[in-house]
PDB file of C-alpha atoms in Angstrom:
ATOM      1  CA  MET A 143    -178.592 -16.852 133.065  1.00 50.00           C
ATOM      2  CA  ASN A 144    -175.591 -18.004 131.675  1.00 51.00           C
ATOM      3  CA  ARG A 145    -177.756 -18.412 128.565  1.00 50.00           C
ATOM      4  CA  LYS A 146    -179.076 -14.772 128.941  1.00 48.00           C
ATOM      5  CA  ILE A 147    -175.833 -13.726 128.831  1.00 47.00           C
ATOM      6  CA  CYS A 148    -174.683 -16.643 125.579  1.00 44.00           C
ATOM      7  CA  TRP A 149    -177.817 -14.718 123.505  1.00 44.00           C
ATOM      8  CA  LEU A 150    -176.836 -11.699 124.413  1.00 39.00           C
ATOM      9  CA  VAL A 151    -173.274 -12.147 123.672  1.00 42.00           C
ATOM     10  CA  ILE A 152    -174.272 -13.464 120.247  1.00 45.00           C
ATOM     11  CA  ALA A 153    -176.526 -10.739 118.857  1.00 43.00           C
ATOM     12  CA  LEU A 154    -173.732  -8.052 119.999  1.00 44.00           C
ATOM     13  CA  THR A 155    -171.326  -9.757 118.298  1.00 45.00           C
ATOM     14  CA  PRO A 156    -172.053  -8.582 114.371  1.00 45.00           C
ATOM     15  CA  ILE A 157    -172.707  -5.084 116.565  1.00 44.00           C
ATOM     16  CA  CYS A 158    -168.957  -5.055 117.946  1.00 48.00           C
ATOM     17  CA  ALA A 159    -167.991  -6.205 114.435  1.00 47.00           C
ATOM     18  CA  ILE A 160    -169.374  -3.363 111.932  1.00 46.00           C
ATOM     19  CA  ALA A 161    -168.261  -1.042 115.013  1.00 49.00           C
ATOM     20  CA  GLN A 162    -164.359  -2.010 114.345  1.00 52.00           C
ATOM     21  CA  GLU A 163    -164.977  -1.864 110.923  1.00 54.00           C
ATOM     22  CA  SER A 164    -165.657   1.689 109.913  1.00 54.00           C
ATOM     23  CA  PRO A 165    -163.469   3.898 109.032  1.00 66.00           C
ATOM     24  CA  ALA A 166    -162.575   6.333 111.415  1.00 74.00           C
ATOM     25  CA  ALA A 167    -162.494  10.121 109.890  1.00 74.00           C
ATOM     26  CA  PRO A 168    -160.307  10.731 106.583  1.00 79.00           C
ATOM     27  CA  ALA A 169    -157.149  13.262 108.474  1.00 81.00           C
ATOM     28  CA  ALA A 170    -157.490  16.680 106.757  1.00 78.00           C
ATOM     29  CA  PRO A 171    -155.096  17.367 104.172  1.00 78.00           C
ATOM     30  CA  ALA A 172    -152.253  19.951 105.709  1.00 90.00           C
ATOM     31  CA  ASN A 173    -153.581  23.184 103.709  1.00 94.00           C
ATOM     32  CA  PRO A 174    -157.534  21.900 104.155  1.00 95.00           C
ATOM     33  CA  ILE A 175    -158.751  25.242 102.602  1.00 95.00           C
ATOM     34  CA  SER A 176    -156.644  25.384  99.750  1.00 96.00           C
ATOM     35  CA  ALA A 177    -156.840  21.711  98.633  1.00 96.00           C
ATOM     36  CA  SER A 178    -160.433  22.069  98.631  1.00 96.00           C
ATOM     37  CA  GLU A 179    -159.789  24.886  96.134  1.00 97.00           C
ATOM     38  CA  ARG A 180    -157.604  23.080  93.966  1.00 97.00           C
ATOM     39  CA  GLY A 181    -159.407  20.521  93.615  1.00 96.00           C
ATOM     40  CA  PHE A 182    -162.849  21.709  93.089  1.00 97.00           C
ATOM     41  CA  TYR A 183    -160.383  23.768  89.862  1.00 98.00           C
ATOM     42  CA  GLY A 184    -158.993  20.454  88.558  1.00 97.00           C
ATOM     43  CA  LEU A 185    -163.070  19.560  88.242  1.00 97.00           C
ATOM     44  CA  VAL A 186    -164.184  22.325  86.833  1.00 97.00           C
ATOM     45  CA  SER A 187    -161.253  22.743  84.524  1.00 98.00           C
ATOM     46  CA  GLY A 188    -161.142  19.599  82.937  1.00 97.00           C
ATOM     47  CA  GLU A 189    -164.776  19.941  82.305  1.00 98.00           C
ATOM     48  CA  VAL A 190    -164.383  23.398  80.173  1.00 98.00           C
ATOM     49  CA  VAL A 191    -160.949  20.920  78.253  1.00 98.00           C
ATOM     50  CA  ALA A 192    -163.737  18.673  77.557  1.00 98.00           C
ATOM     51  CA  ALA A 193    -166.602  20.905  76.458  1.00 98.00           C
ATOM     52  CA  ALA A 194    -163.898  22.958  74.514  1.00 98.00           C
ATOM     53  CA  GLU A 195    -162.196  19.279  72.661  1.00 98.00           C
ATOM     54  CA  LYS A 196    -165.416  18.082  72.035  1.00 98.00           C
ATOM     55  CA  MET A 197    -167.473  20.962  70.869  1.00 98.00           C
ATOM     56  CA  PRO A 198    -166.269  20.109  66.431  1.00 98.00           C
ATOM     57  CA  GLU A 199    -164.165  22.829  65.160  1.00 97.00           C
ATOM     58  CA  GLU A 200    -167.078  24.100  62.594  1.00 98.00           C
ATOM     59  CA  ASN A 201    -168.866  25.370  65.703  1.00 98.00           C
ATOM     60  CA  TYR A 202    -165.974  27.182  66.603  1.00 98.00           C
ATOM     61  CA  SER A 203    -167.597  30.302  65.376  1.00 97.00           C
ATOM     62  CA  PHE A 204    -171.301  29.117  66.159  1.00 98.00           C
ATOM     63  CA  ARG A 205    -173.034  32.023  68.475  1.00 96.00           C
ATOM     64  CA  PRO A 206    -176.273  31.801  69.720  1.00 95.00           C
ATOM     65  CA  THR A 207    -177.641  35.152  69.399  1.00 96.00           C
ATOM     66  CA  PRO A 208    -175.347  38.121  67.967  1.00 96.00           C
ATOM     67  CA  GLU A 209    -174.791  39.772  71.539  1.00 97.00           C
ATOM     68  CA  VAL A 210    -172.942  37.211  73.055  1.00 97.00           C
ATOM     69  CA  ARG A 211    -169.487  35.748  71.926  1.00 97.00           C
ATOM     70  CA  THR A 212    -168.951  32.703  69.655  1.00 98.00           C
ATOM     71  CA  PHE A 213    -168.167  29.512  71.270  1.00 98.00           C
ATOM     72  CA  GLY A 214    -164.043  29.713  70.049  1.00 98.00           C
ATOM     73  CA  GLN A 215    -164.212  33.481  71.907  1.00 98.00           C
ATOM     74  CA  LEU A 216    -165.751  31.904  75.102  1.00 98.00           C
ATOM     75  CA  VAL A 217    -162.979  28.975  75.260  1.00 98.00           C
ATOM     76  CA  GLY A 218    -160.381  32.280  74.736  1.00 97.00           C
ATOM     77  CA  HIS A 219    -161.910  33.992  77.394  1.00 97.00           C
ATOM     78  CA  VAL A 220    -161.813  31.632  79.867  1.00 98.00           C
ATOM     79  CA  ALA A 221    -158.150  31.039  78.474  1.00 97.00           C
ATOM     80  CA  ASP A 222    -157.689  34.503  78.630  1.00 96.00           C
ATOM     81  CA  ALA A 223    -159.137  35.576  82.730  1.00 96.00           C
ATOM     82  CA  GLN A 224    -157.052  32.311  83.801  1.00 96.00           C
ATOM     83  CA  TYR A 225    -154.256  33.761  82.522  1.00 95.00           C
ATOM     84  CA  ASN A 226    -155.159  37.346  84.561  1.00 94.00           C
ATOM     85  CA  PHE A 227    -156.382  35.561  87.793  1.00 96.00           C
ATOM     86  CA  CYS A 228    -153.790  33.132  88.555  1.00 96.00           C
ATOM     87  CA  GLY A 229    -150.912  35.714  87.026  1.00 95.00           C
ATOM     88  CA  MET A 230    -152.178  37.862  90.111  1.00 94.00           C
ATOM     89  CA  VAL A 231    -152.167  35.785  92.294  1.00 97.00           C
ATOM     90  CA  ALA A 232    -149.036  34.260  91.391  1.00 96.00           C
ATOM     91  CA  GLY A 233    -147.509  38.287  91.074  1.00 94.00           C
ATOM     92  CA  GLU A 234    -146.581  37.531  87.913  1.00 91.00           C
ATOM     93  CA  GLN A 235    -148.150  39.384  84.674  1.00 82.00           C
ATOM     94  CA  PRO A 236    -148.426  36.595  82.059  1.00 68.00           C
ATOM     95  CA  SER A 237    -146.873  36.822  78.740  1.00 63.00           C
ATOM     96  CA  THR A 238    -149.626  36.052  76.518  1.00 64.00           C
ATOM     97  CA  LYS A 239    -151.648  38.443  73.787  1.00 75.00           C
ATOM     98  CA  PRO A 240    -155.496  38.878  73.929  1.00 90.00           C
ATOM     99  CA  ILE A 241    -156.124  35.090  73.074  1.00 95.00           C
ATOM    100  CA  GLU A 242    -160.028  35.922  72.437  1.00 95.00           C
ATOM    101  CA  ASN A 243    -159.163  38.632  70.116  1.00 93.00           C
ATOM    102  CA  THR A 244    -156.062  35.947  68.603  1.00 93.00           C
ATOM    103  CA  LYS A 245    -156.990  33.544  68.179  1.00 95.00           C
ATOM    104  CA  THR A 246    -159.770  31.657  66.063  1.00 94.00           C
ATOM    105  CA  SER A 247    -159.305  27.846  65.345  1.00 97.00           C
ATOM    106  CA  LYS A 248    -160.425  24.513  67.174  1.00 98.00           C
ATOM    107  CA  THR A 249    -156.209  23.449  67.409  1.00 98.00           C
ATOM    108  CA  ASP A 250    -154.953  27.270  68.792  1.00 98.00           C
ATOM    109  CA  LEU A 251    -157.757  27.751  70.963  1.00 98.00           C
ATOM    110  CA  VAL A 252    -158.187  24.807  72.975  1.00 98.00           C
ATOM    111  CA  SER A 253    -154.319  24.519  73.189  1.00 98.00           C
ATOM    112  CA  ALA A 254    -154.272  28.258  74.528  1.00 97.00           C
ATOM    113  CA  LEU A 255    -157.055  26.827  77.236  1.00 98.00           C
ATOM    114  CA  LYS A 256    -154.755  23.940  77.917  1.00 98.00           C
ATOM    115  CA  GLY A 257    -152.169  26.447  78.475  1.00 96.00           C
ATOM    116  CA  ALA A 258    -153.602  28.349  80.565  1.00 96.00           C
ATOM    117  CA  VAL A 259    -155.591  25.426  83.270  1.00 98.00           C
ATOM    118  CA  ALA A 260    -152.052  24.404  83.623  1.00 97.00           C
ATOM    119  CA  TYR A 261    -150.365  28.018  84.218  1.00 96.00           C
ATOM    120  CA  CYS A 262    -153.203  28.059  86.608  1.00 97.00           C
ATOM    121  CA  ASP A 263    -152.338  24.126  87.726  1.00 98.00           C
ATOM    122  CA  LYS A 264    -149.077  25.276  89.060  1.00 97.00           C
ATOM    123  CA  VAL A 265    -150.633  28.821  91.304  1.00 97.00           C
ATOM    124  CA  TYR A 266    -153.295  26.431  92.433  1.00 98.00           C
ATOM    125  CA  ALA A 267    -150.273  23.843  93.528  1.00 97.00           C
ATOM    126  CA  GLY A 268    -148.221  25.507  95.420  1.00 96.00           C
ATOM    127  CA  MET A 269    -150.623  27.800  97.013  1.00 97.00           C
ATOM    128  CA  THR A 270    -151.604  26.884 101.252  1.00 97.00           C
ATOM    129  CA  ASP A 271    -153.558  28.362 102.874  1.00 97.00           C
ATOM    130  CA  ALA A 272    -151.755  30.663 105.305  1.00 97.00           C
ATOM    131  CA  GLN A 273    -150.856  32.411 101.331  1.00 97.00           C
ATOM    132  CA  GLY A 274    -154.227  31.501 100.620  1.00 97.00           C
ATOM    133  CA  SER A 275    -155.039  34.755 103.600  1.00 97.00           C
ATOM    134  CA  GLN A 276    -152.347  37.550 102.439  1.00 97.00           C
ATOM    135  CA  MET A 277    -154.010  40.409 101.485  1.00 97.00           C
ATOM    136  CA  MET A 278    -153.411  42.093  97.866  1.00 96.00           C
ATOM    137  CA  LYS A 279    -156.089  43.805  95.198  1.00 94.00           C
ATOM    138  CA  LEU A 280    -158.292  42.248  93.115  1.00 92.00           C
ATOM    139  CA  MET A 281    -159.833  45.302  91.150  1.00 90.00           C
ATOM    140  CA  LYS A 282    -161.275  47.896  93.665  1.00 94.00           C
ATOM    141  CA  TYR A 283    -162.045  45.013  96.622  1.00 95.00           C
ATOM    142  CA  ASN A 284    -158.656  44.014  98.879  1.00 97.00           C
ATOM    143  CA  VAL A 285    -159.550  40.544  99.337  1.00 97.00           C
ATOM    144  CA  ALA A 286    -157.423  37.650 100.434  1.00 97.00           C
ATOM    145  CA  LYS A 287    -155.960  35.278  97.538  1.00 98.00           C
ATOM    146  CA  LEU A 288    -157.511  32.216  97.926  1.00 97.00           C
ATOM    147  CA  THR A 289    -160.456  34.331  97.394  1.00 97.00           C
ATOM    148  CA  VAL A 290    -158.896  35.376  93.302  1.00 97.00           C
ATOM    149  CA  LEU A 291    -158.464  31.837  93.266  1.00 98.00           C
ATOM    150  CA  SER A 292    -162.079  31.277  94.382  1.00 98.00           C
ATOM    151  CA  VAL A 293    -163.519  33.596  91.880  1.00 97.00           C
ATOM    152  CA  ASN A 294    -161.420  32.422  89.164  1.00 98.00           C
ATOM    153  CA  THR A 295    -162.710  29.004  89.861  1.00 98.00           C
ATOM    154  CA  ALA A 296    -166.160  30.320  90.098  1.00 98.00           C
ATOM    155  CA  HIS A 297    -165.455  32.191  86.834  1.00 98.00           C
ATOM    156  CA  VAL A 298    -164.226  29.425  84.704  1.00 98.00           C
ATOM    157  CA  ASP A 299    -168.083  27.121  85.809  1.00 98.00           C
ATOM    158  CA  GLU A 300    -169.870  29.922  85.027  1.00 98.00           C
ATOM    159  CA  HIS A 301    -168.358  29.789  81.602  1.00 98.00           C
ATOM    160  CA  TYR A 302    -168.493  25.671  81.163  1.00 98.00           C
ATOM    161  CA  GLY A 303    -172.251  26.737  81.925  1.00 97.00           C
ATOM    162  CA  ASN A 304    -172.582  28.558  78.801  1.00 97.00           C
ATOM    163  CA  MET A 305    -170.625  26.110  76.658  1.00 98.00           C
ATOM    164  CA  VAL A 306    -173.068  23.396  78.112  1.00 98.00           C
ATOM    165  CA  THR A 307    -175.885  25.826  76.138  1.00 97.00           C
ATOM    166  CA  TYR A 308    -173.978  25.566  73.295  1.00 98.00           C
ATOM    167  CA  LEU A 309    -172.735  21.853  72.831  1.00 98.00           C
ATOM    168  CA  ARG A 310    -176.874  21.314  73.714  1.00 97.00           C
ATOM    169  CA  LEU A 311    -177.463  23.653  71.237  1.00 98.00           C
ATOM    170  CA  LYS A 312    -175.617  21.347  68.464  1.00 98.00           C
ATOM    171  CA  GLY A 313    -177.484  18.426  69.633  1.00 97.00           C
ATOM    172  CA  ILE A 314    -174.395  17.422  72.105  1.00 97.00           C
ATOM    173  CA  VAL A 315    -174.389  16.173  75.090  1.00 97.00           C
ATOM    174  CA  PRO A 316    -171.836  17.820  77.210  1.00 97.00           C
ATOM    175  CA  PRO A 317    -169.166  15.985  79.069  1.00 96.00           C
ATOM    176  CA  SER A 318    -170.803  17.058  82.551  1.00 94.00           C
ATOM    177  CA  SER A 319    -173.221  15.204  80.996  1.00 95.00           C
ATOM    178  CA  GLU A 320    -172.140  11.945  79.877  1.00 89.00           C
ATOM    179  CA  LYS A 321    -172.243   8.260  81.891  1.00 75.00           C
ATOM    180  CA  PRO A 322    -168.518   6.979  83.177  1.00 73.00           C
ATOM    181  CA  ALA A 323    -167.354   4.152  80.692  1.00 65.00           C
ATOM    182  CA  ASN A 324    -167.941   0.861  82.509  1.00 58.00           C
ATOM    183  CA  SER A 325    -170.923   2.422  84.366  1.00 54.00           C
ATOM    184  CA  GLY A 326    -172.492  -0.044  83.346  1.00 51.00           C
ATOM    185  CA  GLN A 327    -175.611   2.101  82.232  1.00 50.00           C
ATOM    186  CA  ASN A 328    -177.352   2.358  79.113  1.00 45.00           C
TER     187      ASN A 328
END
């Protein structure tokens, strides 16, 4: 019988060691809903800025068909919309001229886009779940403030998809499709 117990202890020891090494589920942040939205916005806005930086200056006037915006207008539109959505949530009216209609150079448009992202970063960073549940007007709808930020994130992501198409039409690999540096993959 002692042998059976001995073998049982030997057999269960690795299982007990593995169970002890398993990390506990991560604790939720203080404001999990707004923190999650902020995280996703950070990912998406980073990709949009990277796409704007990656497109060469000479392609900022490119439009795939006459009915759509140029790449530069698309960058300006994304910047304008971010100032509008985040300004609404912050209760501010940002004093900016329409970027889409006033800026044409890559340098000016990338700078304006980075400014819009920085402005929104502050709004997202200051948002709590409680503040996010406060109601406000978006067009004709009464929605929570966090919903407006979610609409902003979705809008940025939607236009990142447009930017990907423009980049690919010019033979450029979009930022989200690049392999990470030092990944060991070819």
